[in-house]
Amino acid sequence: MSKKKVKLGSPIFANPFYIKCPVAASQTFKRRSGHFVYLSSNRVNIADSGTSQLFGWALVGKDWTSSSTAGADKVTVDTYPFHVWEVPARDTFTAANLEAYIGDTCDLEVVSNIQYVDNGESNEDTIVIVGGDVDEQTLYVHMNPNKCYATGVA
């Protein structure tokens, strides 16, 4: 009987950071919004104020609401913590504020189905600010790697 060759160090998936995940019931994604999500009961939920652990960014390119039945829909989630995303800022900021924000951590908040970078709050610190656009009032952010995948299997 021949043994299967194992190629150690090779990615298992074609896109190793993209994972297809079931979605919790009635999750609303807006195109001009953040799409950071966390896992609960093996389903992705939109991260909001109080979310202390992120799983990734849901790749949803349009306004969309998941089924009212949990798990009926699936989305692809980019789980790479250092991919940078442009997200609306919750609080107005200036160029001087933006310069001071670089490298800082902050929270997320959802208001009227829009996920914002809560640049006025630092409780969970799930997001790292790496840049922004003062004219558009958006911030360039990535997940704080210290706030990803922190739950053990048991």
Short mmCIF file of N, CA, C and O in Angstrom, two decimals, residues 39-114:
data_model
loop_
_atom_site.label_atom_id
_atom_site.label_comp_id
_atom_site.label_asym_id
_atom_site.label_seq_id
_atom_site.Cartn_x
_atom_site.Cartn_y
_atom_site.Cartn_z
N LEU A 39 -17.47 35.32 15.37
CA LEU A 39 -18.19 34.04 15.38
C LEU A 39 -18.95 33.86 16.70
O LEU A 39 -18.42 34.14 17.77
N SER A 40 -20.16 33.39 16.58
CA SER A 40 -20.96 33.00 17.74
C SER A 40 -21.82 31.82 17.30
O SER A 40 -22.51 31.91 16.27
N SER A 41 -21.76 30.74 18.04
CA SER A 41 -22.48 29.51 17.66
C SER A 41 -22.15 29.09 16.24
O SER A 41 -23.01 28.67 15.48
N ASN A 42 -20.87 29.24 15.86
CA ASN A 42 -20.36 28.85 14.54
C ASN A 42 -20.99 29.61 13.38
O ASN A 42 -21.02 29.12 12.26
N ARG A 43 -21.51 30.81 13.66
CA ARG A 43 -22.08 31.66 12.61
C ARG A 43 -21.48 33.06 12.74
O ARG A 43 -21.22 33.53 13.84
N VAL A 44 -21.30 33.73 11.61
CA VAL A 44 -20.75 35.08 11.67
C VAL A 44 -21.84 36.09 11.98
O VAL A 44 -22.98 35.97 11.54
N ASN A 45 -21.45 37.05 12.81
CA ASN A 45 -22.31 38.16 13.22
C ASN A 45 -21.54 39.45 12.97
O ASN A 45 -20.31 39.48 13.12
N ILE A 46 -22.23 40.52 12.66
CA ILE A 46 -21.57 41.81 12.48
C ILE A 46 -21.07 42.31 13.83
O ILE A 46 -21.82 42.34 14.81
N ALA A 47 -19.79 42.68 13.87
CA ALA A 47 -19.18 43.17 15.11
C ALA A 47 -19.72 44.55 15.46
O ALA A 47 -19.92 45.39 14.58
N ASP A 48 -19.98 44.77 16.74
CA ASP A 48 -20.56 46.02 17.23
C ASP A 48 -19.83 46.41 18.51
O ASP A 48 -18.92 45.72 18.96
N SER A 49 -20.25 47.49 19.11
CA SER A 49 -19.70 47.91 20.39
C SER A 49 -19.84 46.75 21.38
O SER A 49 -20.90 46.11 21.45
N GLY A 50 -18.80 46.45 22.09
CA GLY A 50 -18.83 45.32 23.03
C GLY A 50 -18.24 44.05 22.47
O GLY A 50 -17.95 43.12 23.22
N THR A 51 -18.04 43.98 21.15
CA THR A 51 -17.41 42.80 20.54
C THR A 51 -15.93 42.83 20.90
O THR A 51 -15.23 43.80 20.62
N SER A 52 -15.45 41.76 21.52
CA SER A 52 -14.07 41.74 22.00
C SER A 52 -13.14 40.85 21.17
O SER A 52 -11.94 40.81 21.42
N GLN A 53 -13.69 40.14 20.19
CA GLN A 53 -12.88 39.24 19.38
C GLN A 53 -13.40 39.25 17.96
O GLN A 53 -14.59 39.07 17.73
N LEU A 54 -12.52 39.46 16.98
CA LEU A 54 -12.92 39.48 15.58
C LEU A 54 -12.49 38.21 14.87
O LEU A 54 -11.49 37.60 15.23
N PHE A 55 -13.25 37.85 13.83
CA PHE A 55 -12.92 36.69 13.01
C PHE A 55 -12.42 37.11 11.64
O PHE A 55 -11.54 36.47 11.06
N GLY A 56 -12.98 38.18 11.09
CA GLY A 56 -12.56 38.62 9.77
C GLY A 56 -13.48 39.66 9.18
O GLY A 56 -14.26 40.31 9.89
N TRP A 57 -13.39 39.80 7.86
CA TRP A 57 -14.16 40.77 7.09
C TRP A 57 -15.03 40.01 6.11
O TRP A 57 -14.51 39.27 5.27
N ALA A 58 -16.34 40.17 6.20
CA ALA A 58 -17.27 39.50 5.28
C ALA A 58 -17.17 40.15 3.90
O ALA A 58 -17.28 41.37 3.78
N LEU A 59 -16.94 39.35 2.89
CA LEU A 59 -16.79 39.86 1.53
C LEU A 59 -18.18 39.98 0.88
O LEU A 59 -18.61 39.14 0.09
N VAL A 60 -18.88 41.03 1.26
CA VAL A 60 -20.22 41.33 0.75
C VAL A 60 -20.12 42.68 0.06
O VAL A 60 -19.85 43.68 0.72
N GLY A 61 -20.32 42.73 -1.26
CA GLY A 61 -20.09 43.95 -2.01
C GLY A 61 -21.32 44.78 -2.31
O GLY A 61 -21.28 45.66 -3.14
N LYS A 62 -22.42 44.49 -1.64
CA LYS A 62 -23.66 45.23 -1.90
C LYS A 62 -24.48 45.27 -0.62
O LYS A 62 -24.16 44.59 0.36
N ASP A 63 -25.55 46.07 -0.62
CA ASP A 63 -26.47 46.05 0.51
C ASP A 63 -27.14 44.67 0.53
O ASP A 63 -27.67 44.22 -0.50
N TRP A 64 -27.12 44.01 1.69
CA TRP A 64 -27.67 42.66 1.76
C TRP A 64 -28.02 42.32 3.21
O TRP A 64 -27.27 42.67 4.12
N THR A 65 -29.14 41.64 3.40
CA THR A 65 -29.53 41.15 4.72
C THR A 65 -29.67 39.64 4.64
O THR A 65 -30.33 39.12 3.74
N SER A 66 -29.05 38.95 5.59
CA SER A 66 -29.11 37.48 5.61
C SER A 66 -30.52 37.02 5.97
O SER A 66 -31.33 37.78 6.51
N SER A 67 -30.77 35.78 5.69
CA SER A 67 -32.07 35.16 5.97
C SER A 67 -32.43 35.29 7.45
O SER A 67 -31.55 35.35 8.31
N SER A 68 -33.71 35.28 7.74
CA SER A 68 -34.16 35.30 9.14
C SER A 68 -33.94 33.94 9.81
O SER A 68 -34.13 33.79 11.01
N THR A 69 -33.51 32.96 9.02
CA THR A 69 -33.16 31.64 9.56
C THR A 69 -31.64 31.55 9.69
O THR A 69 -30.92 31.63 8.69
N ALA A 70 -31.17 31.43 10.90
CA ALA A 70 -29.72 31.36 11.16
C ALA A 70 -29.10 30.20 10.40
O ALA A 70 -29.63 29.08 10.42
N GLY A 71 -28.01 30.46 9.70
CA GLY A 71 -27.28 29.43 8.99
C GLY A 71 -27.78 29.15 7.59
O GLY A 71 -27.16 28.38 6.86
N ALA A 72 -28.88 29.76 7.18
CA ALA A 72 -29.43 29.50 5.84
C ALA A 72 -28.55 30.11 4.75
O ALA A 72 -28.49 29.59 3.64
N ASP A 73 -27.87 31.21 5.05
CA ASP A 73 -26.99 31.86 4.09
C ASP A 73 -25.54 31.68 4.52
O ASP A 73 -25.25 31.48 5.70
N LYS A 74 -24.64 31.80 3.52
CA LYS A 74 -23.21 31.76 3.80
C LYS A 74 -22.53 32.93 3.12
O LYS A 74 -22.99 33.41 2.08
N VAL A 75 -21.45 33.41 3.75
CA VAL A 75 -20.61 34.45 3.14
C VAL A 75 -19.16 34.00 3.22
O VAL A 75 -18.80 33.20 4.09
N THR A 76 -18.36 34.54 2.33
CA THR A 76 -16.92 34.31 2.39
C THR A 76 -16.32 35.36 3.32
O THR A 76 -16.63 36.55 3.20
N VAL A 77 -15.47 34.91 4.24
CA VAL A 77 -14.85 35.81 5.21
C VAL A 77 -13.34 35.79 4.98
O VAL A 77 -12.72 34.74 4.93
N ASP A 78 -12.78 37.00 4.83
CA ASP A 78 -11.33 37.16 4.73
C ASP A 78 -10.82 37.24 6.17
O ASP A 78 -11.11 38.19 6.89
N THR A 79 -10.06 36.25 6.60
CA THR A 79 -9.62 36.15 7.99
C THR A 79 -8.20 36.66 8.22
O THR A 79 -7.71 36.60 9.35
N TYR A 80 -7.54 37.19 7.17
CA TYR A 80 -6.17 37.68 7.35
C TYR A 80 -6.20 38.97 8.16
O TYR A 80 -6.81 39.96 7.73
N PRO A 81 -5.57 39.01 9.32
CA PRO A 81 -5.71 40.17 10.21
C PRO A 81 -5.07 41.46 9.72
O PRO A 81 -5.41 42.54 10.19
N PHE A 82 -4.15 41.38 8.74
CA PHE A 82 -3.45 42.59 8.31
C PHE A 82 -3.93 43.17 6.99
O PHE A 82 -3.33 44.11 6.48
N HIS A 83 -5.02 42.61 6.44
CA HIS A 83 -5.61 43.27 5.28
C HIS A 83 -6.24 44.57 5.75
O HIS A 83 -6.90 44.61 6.79
N VAL A 84 -6.03 45.63 5.00
CA VAL A 84 -6.50 46.97 5.39
C VAL A 84 -7.80 47.28 4.67
O VAL A 84 -7.93 47.06 3.46
N TRP A 85 -8.75 47.82 5.44
CA TRP A 85 -10.09 48.13 4.93
C TRP A 85 -10.42 49.59 5.21
O TRP A 85 -10.01 50.13 6.24
N GLU A 86 -11.18 50.22 4.32
CA GLU A 86 -11.62 51.60 4.51
C GLU A 86 -13.03 51.57 5.11
O GLU A 86 -13.94 50.98 4.52
N VAL A 87 -13.18 52.20 6.28
CA VAL A 87 -14.44 52.14 7.03
C VAL A 87 -14.80 53.56 7.48
O VAL A 87 -13.92 54.33 7.87
N PRO A 88 -16.08 53.93 7.44
CA PRO A 88 -16.47 55.26 7.92
C PRO A 88 -16.09 55.46 9.38
O PRO A 88 -16.17 54.54 10.19
N ALA A 89 -15.69 56.70 9.70
CA ALA A 89 -15.36 57.06 11.08
C ALA A 89 -16.63 57.48 11.81
O ALA A 89 -17.49 58.15 11.24
N ARG A 90 -16.75 57.10 13.06
CA ARG A 90 -17.91 57.47 13.88
C ARG A 90 -17.86 58.95 14.24
O ARG A 90 -18.87 59.63 14.20
N ASP A 91 -16.69 59.43 14.62
CA ASP A 91 -16.54 60.83 15.03
C ASP A 91 -15.73 61.59 13.98
O ASP A 91 -14.77 61.06 13.42
N THR A 92 -16.10 62.85 13.75
CA THR A 92 -15.39 63.71 12.82
C THR A 92 -13.94 63.87 13.28
O THR A 92 -13.68 63.98 14.47
N PHE A 93 -13.02 63.87 12.31
CA PHE A 93 -11.60 64.05 12.65
C PHE A 93 -10.93 64.99 11.67
O PHE A 93 -11.39 65.16 10.54
N THR A 94 -9.84 65.59 12.12
CA THR A 94 -9.03 66.50 11.31
C THR A 94 -7.76 65.79 10.86
O THR A 94 -7.48 64.67 11.31
N ALA A 95 -6.97 66.48 10.03
CA ALA A 95 -5.68 65.93 9.61
C ALA A 95 -4.77 65.72 10.81
O ALA A 95 -4.06 64.72 10.89
N ALA A 96 -4.82 66.65 11.76
CA ALA A 96 -3.99 66.50 12.97
C ALA A 96 -4.45 65.30 13.79
O ALA A 96 -3.62 64.54 14.32
N ASN A 97 -5.78 65.10 13.90
CA ASN A 97 -6.30 63.92 14.61
C ASN A 97 -5.81 62.65 13.92
O ASN A 97 -5.36 61.71 14.59
N LEU A 98 -5.93 62.63 12.58
CA LEU A 98 -5.53 61.44 11.83
C LEU A 98 -4.07 61.10 12.08
O LEU A 98 -3.73 59.94 12.31
N GLU A 99 -3.23 62.09 12.07
CA GLU A 99 -1.80 61.85 12.32
C GLU A 99 -1.59 61.23 13.70
O GLU A 99 -0.77 60.32 13.87
N ALA A 100 -2.35 61.70 14.68
CA ALA A 100 -2.23 61.16 16.04
C ALA A 100 -2.82 59.76 16.15
O ALA A 100 -2.40 58.98 17.01
N TYR A 101 -3.81 59.43 15.30
CA TYR A 101 -4.46 58.11 15.36
C TYR A 101 -3.58 56.97 14.86
O TYR A 101 -3.79 55.81 15.24
N ILE A 102 -2.64 57.25 13.96
CA ILE A 102 -1.87 56.19 13.30
C ILE A 102 -1.23 55.27 14.34
O ILE A 102 -0.51 55.72 15.22
N GLY A 103 -1.55 53.98 14.22
CA GLY A 103 -1.01 52.98 15.14
C GLY A 103 -1.86 52.76 16.38
O GLY A 103 -1.60 51.83 17.15
N ASP A 104 -2.87 53.61 16.59
CA ASP A 104 -3.74 53.46 17.76
C ASP A 104 -4.81 52.39 17.52
O ASP A 104 -5.17 52.10 16.38
N THR A 105 -5.32 51.85 18.60
CA THR A 105 -6.41 50.88 18.53
C THR A 105 -7.70 51.54 19.00
O THR A 105 -7.68 52.51 19.76
N CYS A 106 -8.81 51.02 18.51
CA CYS A 106 -10.11 51.53 18.93
C CYS A 106 -11.17 50.45 18.70
O CYS A 106 -10.84 49.30 18.39
N ASP A 107 -12.44 50.83 18.85
CA ASP A 107 -13.55 49.89 18.78
C ASP A 107 -14.35 50.07 17.49
O ASP A 107 -14.07 50.95 16.69
N LEU A 108 -15.36 49.24 17.36
CA LEU A 108 -16.34 49.34 16.28
C LEU A 108 -17.68 49.67 16.89
O LEU A 108 -17.94 49.37 18.06
N GLU A 109 -18.55 50.28 16.09
CA GLU A 109 -19.92 50.55 16.55
C GLU A 109 -20.84 50.51 15.34
O GLU A 109 -20.49 50.98 14.26
N VAL A 110 -22.03 49.95 15.53
CA VAL A 110 -23.04 49.91 14.48
C VAL A 110 -24.17 50.86 14.84
O VAL A 110 -24.73 50.78 15.93
N VAL A 111 -24.47 51.76 13.90
CA VAL A 111 -25.58 52.71 14.07
C VAL A 111 -26.39 52.67 12.78
O VAL A 111 -25.84 52.88 11.69
N SER A 112 -27.69 52.38 12.90
CA SER A 112 -28.59 52.31 11.73
C SER A 112 -28.03 51.39 10.65
O SER A 112 -28.02 51.73 9.46
N ASN A 113 -27.55 50.23 11.06
CA ASN A 113 -27.01 49.19 10.17
C ASN A 113 -25.72 49.58 9.47
O ASN A 113 -25.30 48.90 8.54
N ILE A 114 -25.05 50.64 9.90
CA ILE A 114 -23.75 51.02 9.36
C ILE A 114 -22.70 50.75 10.43
O ILE A 114 -22.82 51.22 11.55
#
